Every structure is written in C-alpha cells, then in structure tokens.
Short mmCIF file of C-alpha atoms and ligand atoms in Angstrom, two decimals:
data_model
loop_
_atom_site.label_atom_id
_atom_site.label_comp_id
_atom_site.label_asym_id
_atom_site.label_seq_id
_atom_site.Cartn_x
_atom_site.Cartn_y
_atom_site.Cartn_z
CA MET Q 1 -6.97 58.78 106.30
CA THR Q 2 -6.81 59.57 110.12
CA ILE Q 3 -6.22 62.76 112.02
CA LEU Q 4 -4.98 63.02 115.48
CA VAL Q 5 -6.28 65.87 117.62
CA LEU Q 6 -4.21 66.94 120.57
CA ASN Q 7 -5.05 69.30 123.41
CA SER Q 8 -1.97 69.80 125.52
CA GLY Q 9 -2.54 71.23 129.07
CA SER Q 10 -0.22 71.76 132.05
CA SER Q 11 -0.18 68.17 133.33
CA SER Q 12 -2.29 66.46 130.72
CA VAL Q 13 -2.63 65.67 126.97
CA LYS Q 14 -6.04 64.85 125.68
CA TYR Q 15 -6.37 63.17 122.36
CA GLN Q 16 -8.87 62.03 119.80
CA MET Q 17 -8.28 60.10 116.58
CA PHE Q 18 -10.75 60.62 113.75
CA ASN Q 19 -11.49 59.38 110.28
CA PRO Q 20 -12.44 62.96 109.13
CA GLU Q 21 -14.04 61.89 105.84
CA LYS Q 22 -16.60 59.83 107.70
CA LYS Q 23 -16.65 62.19 110.67
CA GLN Q 24 -16.02 59.05 112.71
CA LEU Q 25 -14.23 58.99 116.06
CA LEU Q 26 -11.84 56.02 116.17
CA ALA Q 27 -10.36 56.47 119.69
CA LYS Q 28 -10.04 58.97 122.46
CA GLY Q 29 -8.14 59.26 125.69
CA VAL Q 30 -6.02 61.35 128.03
CA VAL Q 31 -2.64 61.16 129.61
CA GLU Q 32 -2.86 62.72 133.10
CA ARG Q 33 -0.44 63.69 135.84
CA ILE Q 34 2.48 64.24 133.46
CA GLY Q 35 5.73 64.77 135.50
CA MET Q 36 4.05 63.52 138.71
CA ALA Q 37 3.74 60.28 140.55
CA GLY Q 38 0.81 58.17 139.37
CA ALA Q 39 0.92 59.30 135.67
CA MET Q 40 -1.77 57.51 133.81
CA LEU Q 41 -2.96 56.89 130.25
CA THR Q 42 -6.76 56.26 129.77
CA HIS Q 43 -7.54 55.03 126.23
CA LYS Q 44 -10.91 54.12 124.68
CA PRO Q 45 -11.04 52.68 121.13
CA PHE Q 46 -14.55 53.28 119.76
CA ASP Q 47 -15.32 49.52 119.54
CA ARG Q 48 -13.58 48.18 122.56
CA GLU Q 49 -13.29 48.49 126.27
CA GLU Q 50 -11.58 51.46 127.98
CA ILE Q 51 -8.10 50.60 129.36
CA ARG Q 52 -5.85 52.38 131.85
CA LEU Q 53 -2.11 52.12 131.94
CA SER Q 54 0.23 53.78 134.39
CA GLY Q 55 3.91 54.60 133.83
CA GLU Q 56 6.63 57.08 134.24
CA ILE Q 57 5.64 60.00 132.00
CA LEU Q 58 8.05 62.77 132.68
CA ASP Q 59 7.07 65.34 129.97
CA HIS Q 60 4.73 66.11 127.10
CA LYS Q 61 7.03 64.24 124.65
CA VAL Q 62 6.96 61.02 126.54
CA ALA Q 63 3.11 61.50 126.95
CA ILE Q 64 2.64 61.81 123.18
CA GLU Q 65 5.02 58.79 122.60
CA TYR Q 66 2.66 56.80 124.91
CA ILE Q 67 -0.34 58.02 122.96
CA LEU Q 68 1.23 57.02 119.59
CA SER Q 69 2.25 53.56 120.87
CA ILE Q 70 -1.25 52.85 122.25
CA LEU Q 71 -2.81 53.98 118.91
CA LEU Q 72 -0.50 51.56 117.09
CA SER Q 73 -0.83 48.71 119.62
CA LYS Q 74 -2.12 45.30 118.39
CA ASN Q 75 -4.72 44.88 120.99
CA HIS Q 76 -5.87 48.44 121.75
CA GLY Q 77 -4.77 50.36 118.64
CA VAL Q 78 -6.74 51.74 115.72
CA ILE Q 79 -3.93 52.13 113.13
CA LYS Q 80 -1.19 49.76 112.01
CA ASP Q 81 1.48 52.24 110.92
CA LYS Q 82 2.30 55.88 111.78
CA SER Q 83 2.03 56.69 108.08
CA GLU Q 84 -1.76 56.34 108.39
CA ILE Q 85 -1.73 59.58 110.32
CA ALA Q 86 -2.37 62.24 107.67
CA ALA Q 87 -1.97 65.17 110.01
CA VAL Q 88 -2.08 66.30 113.59
CA GLY Q 89 -4.41 69.14 114.72
CA HIS Q 90 -3.51 71.01 117.82
CA ARG Q 91 -5.75 73.16 119.91
CA VAL Q 92 -4.09 76.54 120.52
CA VAL Q 93 -5.87 78.76 122.90
CA HIS Q 94 -4.73 82.27 121.76
CA GLY Q 95 -4.05 83.32 118.17
CA GLY Q 96 -4.05 87.06 118.89
CA GLU Q 97 -4.97 89.31 115.92
CA THR Q 98 -2.74 87.32 113.60
CA PHE Q 99 -4.82 84.23 113.13
CA SER Q 100 -8.40 84.54 111.87
CA GLU Q 101 -8.41 80.92 110.85
CA SER Q 102 -6.49 77.67 111.41
CA GLU Q 103 -2.89 77.47 110.07
CA LEU Q 104 -0.46 74.83 108.85
CA ILE Q 105 2.33 74.99 111.40
CA THR Q 106 5.58 76.51 110.07
CA SER Q 107 8.48 78.19 111.86
CA ASP Q 108 6.81 81.55 111.26
CA VAL Q 109 3.54 80.30 112.70
CA ILE Q 110 5.43 78.99 115.77
CA LYS Q 111 7.03 82.52 116.15
CA GLU Q 112 3.61 84.11 116.17
CA ILE Q 113 2.26 81.56 118.73
CA VAL Q 114 5.28 82.48 120.87
CA ARG Q 115 4.34 86.13 120.46
CA CYS Q 116 0.85 85.40 121.65
CA MET Q 117 2.08 83.76 124.82
CA ASP Q 118 1.83 87.03 126.67
CA TYR Q 119 -1.89 87.05 126.17
CA ALA Q 120 -2.40 83.47 127.38
CA PRO Q 121 0.58 82.63 129.58
CA LEU Q 122 -1.23 79.69 131.15
CA HIS Q 123 -2.15 78.00 127.92
CA ASN Q 124 -0.07 78.86 124.89
CA PRO Q 125 3.24 77.65 126.23
CA LEU Q 126 1.73 74.24 126.97
CA ASN Q 127 0.03 74.07 123.50
CA LEU Q 128 3.41 74.85 122.08
CA LYS Q 129 5.04 72.05 124.13
CA GLY Q 130 2.59 69.60 122.45
CA ILE Q 131 3.39 70.98 118.99
CA ARG Q 132 7.16 70.71 119.53
CA ALA Q 133 6.99 67.22 121.00
CA THR Q 134 4.85 66.07 118.06
CA GLN Q 135 7.23 67.64 115.55
CA ALA Q 136 9.98 65.64 117.09
CA LEU Q 137 8.06 62.38 117.11
CA LEU Q 138 6.25 62.71 113.68
CA PRO Q 139 8.70 65.00 111.70
CA ASP Q 140 7.10 64.17 108.30
CA VAL Q 141 3.46 64.65 109.36
CA PRO Q 142 1.86 68.03 108.67
CA GLN Q 143 0.49 69.82 111.79
CA VAL Q 144 -2.15 72.39 112.01
CA ALA Q 145 -2.94 74.93 114.76
CA VAL Q 146 -6.58 75.59 115.45
CA PHE Q 147 -7.13 78.67 117.57
CA ASP Q 148 -9.95 79.25 120.14
CA THR Q 149 -9.87 82.96 119.24
CA ALA Q 150 -9.95 82.77 115.45
CA PHE Q 151 -13.70 82.58 114.91
CA HIS Q 152 -14.21 85.92 116.77
CA GLN Q 153 -11.64 87.81 114.70
CA THR Q 154 -14.64 89.08 112.70
CA MET Q 155 -15.82 91.27 115.58
CA PRO Q 156 -15.99 94.93 114.70
CA SER Q 157 -13.71 97.36 116.56
CA HIS Q 158 -16.68 98.86 118.42
CA ALA Q 159 -17.25 95.41 119.99
CA TYR Q 160 -13.67 94.53 120.77
CA MET Q 161 -12.22 97.71 122.04
CA TYR Q 162 -12.16 98.53 125.81
CA GLY Q 163 -12.57 102.10 127.07
CA LEU Q 164 -8.82 102.31 127.98
CA PRO Q 165 -6.03 104.54 126.61
CA TYR Q 166 -5.72 103.51 122.96
CA VAL Q 167 -1.96 103.26 123.39
CA LEU Q 168 -2.54 100.05 125.54
CA TYR Q 169 -4.10 98.42 122.53
CA LYS Q 170 -1.23 99.42 120.29
CA ARG Q 171 1.50 98.54 122.86
CA HIS Q 172 0.12 95.50 124.49
CA GLY Q 173 -2.71 94.20 122.32
CA ILE Q 174 -5.28 94.97 125.08
CA ARG Q 175 -8.64 94.26 123.39
CA ARG Q 176 -11.39 91.64 123.47
CA TYR Q 177 -10.49 88.42 121.64
CA GLY Q 178 -13.19 85.93 122.75
CA PHE Q 179 -12.74 82.17 123.18
CA HIS Q 180 -14.60 78.84 122.64
CA GLY Q 181 -14.45 79.84 118.94
CA THR Q 182 -14.42 76.19 117.64
CA SER Q 183 -17.58 75.42 119.67
CA HIS Q 184 -19.49 78.48 118.57
CA LEU Q 185 -18.49 77.71 114.92
CA PHE Q 186 -19.44 74.08 115.24
CA VAL Q 187 -22.89 74.59 116.66
CA SER Q 188 -23.80 77.44 114.37
CA ASP Q 189 -22.75 75.31 111.36
CA ARG Q 190 -24.82 72.32 112.62
CA LEU Q 191 -27.68 74.64 113.12
CA SER Q 192 -27.70 75.61 109.47
CA GLU Q 193 -27.41 71.96 108.46
CA LEU Q 194 -30.29 71.04 110.76
CA THR Q 195 -32.60 73.87 109.58
CA GLY Q 196 -31.48 73.88 105.94
CA LYS Q 197 -31.26 77.62 106.27
CA PRO Q 198 -28.00 79.39 105.39
CA LEU Q 199 -26.34 81.18 108.26
CA GLU Q 200 -26.10 84.33 106.11
CA GLU Q 201 -29.90 84.67 106.57
CA GLN Q 202 -29.93 84.21 110.34
CA LYS Q 203 -29.24 86.09 113.57
CA VAL Q 204 -28.13 83.54 116.09
CA ILE Q 205 -27.02 83.62 119.74
CA THR Q 206 -24.99 80.51 120.79
CA CYS Q 207 -24.59 79.89 124.55
CA HIS Q 208 -21.73 77.64 125.35
CA LEU Q 209 -22.39 76.71 129.01
CA GLY Q 210 -19.78 74.24 130.43
CA ASN Q 211 -17.21 74.82 133.24
CA GLY Q 212 -16.27 77.84 131.16
CA CYS Q 213 -19.18 79.71 129.74
CA SER Q 214 -19.46 82.16 126.84
CA ALA Q 215 -22.21 83.57 124.55
CA ALA Q 216 -21.70 84.75 120.97
CA ALA Q 217 -23.76 86.89 118.66
CA ILE Q 218 -23.50 85.45 115.16
CA LYS Q 219 -24.88 87.58 112.40
CA GLU Q 220 -24.77 86.44 108.79
CA GLY Q 221 -22.48 83.62 109.87
CA LYS Q 222 -19.93 85.86 111.48
CA SER Q 223 -19.23 86.39 115.17
CA ILE Q 224 -19.94 90.09 115.85
CA ASP Q 225 -19.66 89.87 119.57
CA THR Q 226 -18.89 87.43 122.33
CA SER Q 227 -18.84 87.55 126.12
CA MET Q 228 -15.29 86.50 126.86
CA GLY Q 229 -12.72 89.20 126.40
CA PHE Q 230 -8.96 89.68 126.61
CA THR Q 231 -8.91 86.45 128.63
CA PRO Q 232 -11.64 83.82 129.22
CA LEU Q 233 -12.46 85.55 132.60
CA GLU Q 234 -14.90 88.12 131.25
CA GLY Q 235 -18.62 87.72 130.65
CA LEU Q 236 -20.94 85.13 132.02
CA LEU Q 237 -20.62 83.64 135.46
CA MET Q 238 -18.68 80.30 135.20
CA GLY Q 239 -17.89 77.31 137.38
CA THR Q 240 -15.05 78.98 139.27
CA ARG Q 241 -14.61 82.31 137.27
CA SER Q 242 -16.17 85.50 138.20
CA GLY Q 243 -17.18 86.80 134.77
CA ASP Q 244 -18.08 90.51 134.50
CA LEU Q 245 -17.22 92.75 137.45
CA ASP Q 246 -16.22 96.34 138.16
CA PRO Q 247 -12.40 96.37 137.63
CA ALA Q 248 -12.03 98.69 140.67
CA ILE Q 249 -13.10 95.73 142.86
CA VAL Q 250 -9.88 93.97 142.01
CA LEU Q 251 -7.72 96.87 143.10
CA HIS Q 252 -9.81 97.41 146.21
CA ILE Q 253 -9.64 93.80 147.34
CA MET Q 254 -5.98 93.58 146.60
CA ASN Q 255 -5.42 96.48 148.91
CA GLN Q 256 -7.88 95.41 151.68
CA GLU Q 257 -6.83 91.71 151.77
CA GLU Q 258 -3.21 92.37 150.91
CA LEU Q 259 -3.37 90.05 147.94
CA THR Q 260 -0.49 89.57 145.52
CA MET Q 261 -1.24 89.67 141.75
CA HIS Q 262 -0.99 85.87 141.69
CA GLU Q 263 -3.39 85.49 144.63
CA ALA Q 264 -5.89 87.94 143.02
CA ASN Q 265 -5.68 86.00 139.82
CA THR Q 266 -6.34 82.69 141.62
CA MET Q 267 -9.28 84.25 143.38
CA LEU Q 268 -10.98 85.47 140.22
CA ASN Q 269 -10.28 82.35 138.19
CA LYS Q 270 -10.47 79.49 140.75
CA HIS Q 271 -12.52 80.57 143.74
CA SER Q 272 -15.23 82.77 142.23
CA GLY Q 273 -18.19 82.05 140.00
CA ILE Q 274 -20.79 79.33 140.99
CA GLN Q 275 -18.18 77.84 143.36
CA GLY Q 276 -17.56 81.17 145.19
CA LEU Q 277 -21.11 82.29 145.33
CA SER Q 278 -22.59 79.02 146.49
CA GLY Q 279 -19.73 77.88 148.66
CA ILE Q 280 -20.88 74.34 147.75
CA SER Q 281 -19.51 73.40 144.33
CA SER Q 282 -18.67 74.59 140.82
CA ASP Q 283 -20.71 71.68 139.43
CA MET Q 284 -24.20 72.73 138.26
CA ARG Q 285 -25.71 69.26 139.06
CA GLU Q 286 -24.93 69.82 142.79
CA ILE Q 287 -26.31 73.34 142.66
CA GLU Q 288 -29.49 72.14 141.22
CA GLU Q 289 -29.80 69.48 143.79
CA GLU Q 290 -29.43 71.92 146.63
CA TYR Q 291 -31.57 74.67 144.97
CA ASN Q 292 -34.63 74.23 147.26
CA GLU Q 293 -32.65 73.71 150.48
CA ASN Q 294 -29.85 76.13 150.29
CA ASN Q 295 -30.02 79.92 149.75
CA ARG Q 296 -26.59 80.30 148.45
CA ALA Q 297 -27.11 77.54 145.88
CA GLN Q 298 -30.23 79.39 144.77
CA LEU Q 299 -28.31 82.66 144.62
CA ALA Q 300 -25.51 81.12 142.50
CA PHE Q 301 -28.07 79.60 140.12
CA ASN Q 302 -30.08 82.78 139.83
CA VAL Q 303 -27.03 84.98 139.13
CA PHE Q 304 -25.81 82.42 136.56
CA CYS Q 305 -29.14 82.46 134.67
CA TYR Q 306 -29.72 86.19 135.03
CA ARG Q 307 -26.51 87.06 133.38
CA ILE Q 308 -27.13 84.76 130.34
CA LYS Q 309 -30.55 86.47 130.01
CA LYS Q 310 -28.89 89.88 130.00
CA TYR Q 311 -26.50 88.83 127.31
CA ILE Q 312 -29.28 87.40 125.13
CA GLY Q 313 -31.11 90.76 125.40
CA SER Q 314 -28.00 92.79 124.53
CA TYR Q 315 -27.00 90.58 121.58
CA ALA Q 316 -30.52 90.69 120.19
CA ALA Q 317 -30.07 94.55 120.31
CA ALA Q 318 -26.55 94.33 118.86
CA MET Q 319 -27.74 92.27 115.88
CA GLY Q 320 -31.01 94.28 115.37
CA GLY Q 321 -33.08 91.14 115.83
CA LEU Q 322 -32.89 87.48 116.68
CA ASP Q 323 -33.88 84.19 114.90
CA VAL Q 324 -32.33 81.40 116.87
CA ILE Q 325 -30.78 80.68 120.32
CA VAL Q 326 -28.55 77.57 120.64
CA PHE Q 327 -27.57 75.95 123.92
CA THR Q 328 -24.50 73.78 124.16
CA GLY Q 329 -21.81 72.50 126.71
CA GLY Q 330 -22.46 70.38 129.67
CA ILE Q 331 -24.97 72.73 131.26
CA GLY Q 332 -26.49 74.05 128.13
CA GLU Q 333 -27.13 70.56 126.73
CA ASN Q 334 -28.37 68.97 129.97
CA SER Q 335 -29.96 71.53 132.28
CA SER Q 336 -33.62 72.10 131.55
CA MET Q 337 -33.76 74.17 134.76
CA VAL Q 338 -31.10 76.60 133.44
CA ARG Q 339 -32.68 76.94 129.96
CA ASP Q 340 -36.12 77.53 131.65
CA LEU Q 341 -34.97 80.35 133.92
CA VAL Q 342 -32.73 81.97 131.29
CA LEU Q 343 -35.62 82.15 128.74
CA SER Q 344 -38.44 83.03 131.11
CA GLU Q 345 -40.13 86.42 130.47
CA LEU Q 346 -38.39 86.72 127.14
CA GLY Q 347 -41.79 86.25 125.23
CA PHE Q 348 -41.51 89.95 124.25
CA LEU Q 349 -38.53 89.04 122.00
CA GLY Q 350 -40.57 86.32 120.36
CA ILE Q 351 -38.83 83.58 122.42
CA GLN Q 352 -41.27 80.78 123.46
CA LEU Q 353 -39.89 77.64 125.07
CA ASP Q 354 -41.85 74.44 124.87
CA ASP Q 355 -41.82 73.23 128.51
CA LYS Q 356 -42.42 69.61 127.56
CA LEU Q 357 -39.66 69.49 124.94
CA ASN Q 358 -37.33 71.28 127.27
CA ARG Q 359 -37.90 68.82 130.08
CA ALA Q 360 -38.17 65.74 127.98
CA GLY Q 361 -34.63 64.68 129.06
CA GLU Q 362 -33.68 63.68 125.55
CA LYS Q 363 -30.07 63.72 124.46
CA GLY Q 364 -28.66 65.04 121.20
CA GLU Q 365 -29.60 67.72 118.70
CA ARG Q 366 -33.14 68.91 119.16
CA GLU Q 367 -35.47 71.96 118.89
CA ILE Q 368 -37.18 72.94 122.15
CA SER Q 369 -39.27 75.96 121.13
CA ILE Q 370 -43.05 75.76 120.61
CA LYS Q 371 -44.16 75.47 117.04
CA GLY Q 372 -45.12 79.03 116.47
CA SER Q 373 -42.23 80.65 118.35
CA ARG Q 374 -40.74 83.44 116.20
CA VAL Q 375 -37.31 82.72 117.70
CA LYS Q 376 -36.32 79.08 117.48
CA ILE Q 377 -34.54 77.41 120.35
CA PHE Q 378 -32.13 74.57 119.78
CA VAL Q 379 -29.93 72.30 121.87
CA ILE Q 380 -26.90 71.17 119.89
CA PRO Q 381 -24.12 69.12 121.58
CA THR Q 382 -20.78 70.60 120.80
CA ASN Q 383 -17.83 68.69 119.36
CA GLU Q 384 -14.72 70.92 119.41
CA GLU Q 385 -12.36 68.06 118.61
CA LEU Q 386 -14.24 67.10 115.46
CA VAL Q 387 -14.05 70.84 114.36
CA ILE Q 388 -10.27 70.68 114.88
CA ALA Q 389 -9.97 67.41 112.93
CA LEU Q 390 -12.16 68.70 109.99
CA ASP Q 391 -10.29 72.09 109.91
CA THR Q 392 -7.00 70.30 109.91
CA MET Q 393 -8.07 68.14 106.98
CA ARG Q 394 -9.26 71.35 105.13
CA ILE Q 395 -5.93 73.10 105.74
CA ILE Q 396 -3.83 70.26 104.62
CA SER Q 397 -5.94 69.71 101.50
CA LYS Q 398 -5.61 73.44 100.73
CA ASN Q 399 -1.78 73.26 101.12
CA ASN Q 400 -1.33 70.11 99.03
P1 ADP S 501 -15.88 71.68 130.19
O1 ADP S 501 -16.17 73.11 130.01
O2 ADP S 501 -14.90 71.37 131.16
O3 ADP S 501 -15.83 70.95 128.86
P2 ADP S 501 -18.60 70.55 130.26
O4 ADP S 501 -19.01 71.04 128.97
O5 ADP S 501 -18.52 68.99 130.42
O6 ADP S 501 -17.27 71.15 130.92
O7 ADP S 501 -19.69 71.09 131.39
C1 ADP S 501 -19.52 70.74 132.74
C2 ADP S 501 -20.72 71.32 133.52
O8 ADP S 501 -21.89 70.74 133.01
C3 ADP S 501 -20.70 71.08 134.98
O9 ADP S 501 -21.09 72.30 135.68
C4 ADP S 501 -21.83 69.96 135.17
O10 ADP S 501 -22.39 70.06 136.42
C5 ADP S 501 -22.79 70.36 134.08
N1 ADP S 501 -23.66 69.25 133.76
C6 ADP S 501 -23.40 68.13 133.15
N2 ADP S 501 -24.50 67.30 133.18
C7 ADP S 501 -25.54 68.07 133.72
C8 ADP S 501 -26.94 67.74 133.99
N3 ADP S 501 -27.48 66.62 133.68
N4 ADP S 501 -27.64 68.81 134.64
C9 ADP S 501 -26.97 69.93 134.91
N5 ADP S 501 -25.74 70.24 134.77
C10 ADP S 501 -24.97 69.30 134.17
#
C-alpha cells in the first residue's frame, strides 16, 4: 500500500509518497513555478539520485499529472501502477470550526472547505485546486483532507475568543483557530512514545520554530492554547511575520503611510518579523552569524527568544504546571543558541537545560535537559507529511 501526500501552494505542489505501514518514505519532490516560464519538477526516490525535469506546466492539474508520471516511470518511479496508490492525503490549511479531525473528501466536505476560504484566502483555494485536480486524475482513489487547524479545535472558548463584539464571532467566525496542528500533534505523540508516558499524564509545551513559528500548550493530550490565532500572523515573532502587536498600530500606520489593505497585509506578513527587525535576513542562520557584529541582528534574535520565553511562562500558568518542553522546526531542531536564550533564567519553573547536550550538535530525537531537571526538554524533528499519510490511512480504514 502507498499513500501520496500533496501540499498545493500558489505556484508549487510538494509531494511525498509513503508506505504508511512501515512509516517509510518512498519518494519526495516538488513542482515549482507552475504557470510560469522555467517550471520544474525535482524528484528524489529514497534509494536513487535526485533528478530535475523542466517542462510546460500550466496549472495544478498538469503539475499533478507530471508527479504521477514520474512516480510511475521506469527509471525514477517507485510504483508500477496507479492502483498501488491506496489514497491521497491533502494538506488543507483551514478547517474552521467544522473539522476537528481529518476527513474523507466528499462533495459535502468540499462545500465546507469552500466555506472556510474566507478565513484563509491565500491557502484554501490552492489546496482545493490540488484536490479537484487529483479527483480528475485519480477518480477512483479515496482522498482525505488533513487540516492545520483541526488539532487545536479542543481549545476552550476562554482561549479562543477575542475581546471583540460577540456578533463578529457569530457572523464572521472571528476567533482563534491555531495552525501547525499536524506538527504539534506529531511531536507530542512522538514524545509519549519516546518517554513511554501517556500524554494524558503530561503537561507539554511544543515550540514549532521554522519560518512560521507557533507554540502550543498540550494538557492531557489536548491542545488547550496555541500562539497563532485567526490567521498564522499572531503570536511568536517569525521569519517575515510580525506576530503579536497592538492592533491600533495597523490602523495608525495605514493612515500615516497611506497604505492600502493589501500593502498593510504584505508589510505584516512579508516584511516584518526577523527580516523586518534585523534588516538582514529572515534566515536564523544569518542572524546568528551576525549576532556579535550587528546590533539589529542581536535585537531580532533577542526579541525572537524573549517572546518564546513569555509564551512558555504563560502556558505553564494556563496548564497549572509543566512537565515537558519540545522544540521542533528548522530553528527549534538546530539552533542551540535559540534554545539556550529561551530557557535561560527559567530555573524557577524547574527547567534546567544541559549545556553540553544542547550544544552537542547532534541530529534527531534527543533529550537535552540535565538528569534531575523537573521539566524535561526534548528536541523532536517534525514530520508533518508522515502525519498526513498516517491519518489518511486511518481515515480510509475507518471508512472501509
Ligand atoms: P518551514 O517553516 O519553511 O518548513 P523550516 O522548518 O525548514 O522552515 O525552518 C527554517 C528556519 O530554520 C530558517 O530560519 C533557518 O535559518 C533555520 N535553521 C535551519 N538550520 C539551522 C541551524 N543549523 N541553525 C539555526 N537555524 C537554522
């Protein structure tokens, strides 16, 4: 059995093919520059060299056709016949309040995904394009939608409501939804496997620190709060996103700089965060390299870490205690400097980082707290595509 995982973006479709029973990755790749000159497919079977093919790839349907043909090809493929694809799992960014778990895609599910488009106008329409193209190309293969928001649907109303007129929640669904759900779910599940301790007995904070960043408070295995909100803009400082700010600033700047809504949106999402503060880069590696020479790199780094520290403190309070902190994502997994500053002076919460283990430069799943630390600290690499594949398998088995 194989499961194809698709992540359809504006000009790209990323894919991974799994044997879900063995949790084995068979191939991965991406089609980029869809609808533009220089469109390209990069494909890597797990046991052979990466290849690149260019071609005219006008839309998502052609992109997925390309992906299927390379997966079936004699020299670079990993399957012999389309019938070996048991199901396709699609990443869908926003599932609103309707979806608290993954769903087999039916016409009713599609209607709901369309309804959620207003919440994620940049993402859901593209995810849907991928779903419709796959339905046309593989009409007999079941498809499953796996939502970034679903894991956080367990948040209580006191965590997800904003202090705005209640009617806006009723009329427009204005509330906090949270994102990166598959990642927070994956690393918390792995944590319980690694420690042999059920999540029901643990209070965990997971920090997903990549280009986008979010923290989640997971109590008894359920997300009870998370830092992203109505959109993925809220919360921690990110590569190019501002994270938390006084909403009055947006109105003020729009007025002072005569910005349109689109321009303000671009400023907050693309020109803020680490990039905006440092004026150097959104890439944490470059910020770390410049840390000792450049004040603005230092400032961006310090703001980034301070905000994570504040969320850790507030989530410990929200859960009435803390047992484990997990770091994941490109920064969380690799930056000992970030983990060090984030966790400094948190000894009063029972958090004690082992400096040697933190800096050892190892890869993979590991514990980095000192032996007697009351709160354990783990690094667990995330694997969102594997979660999508496993959940897709679970949903199709349930529906068979
Ligand atoms: P995405 O959210 O796009 O999946 P990633 O999870 O790959 O992104 O994270 C990208 C971030 O991880 C970048 O800021 C990058 O600089 C950072 N990163 C990757 N490796 C390191 C490293 N060795 N040290 C510090 N930061 C790193």
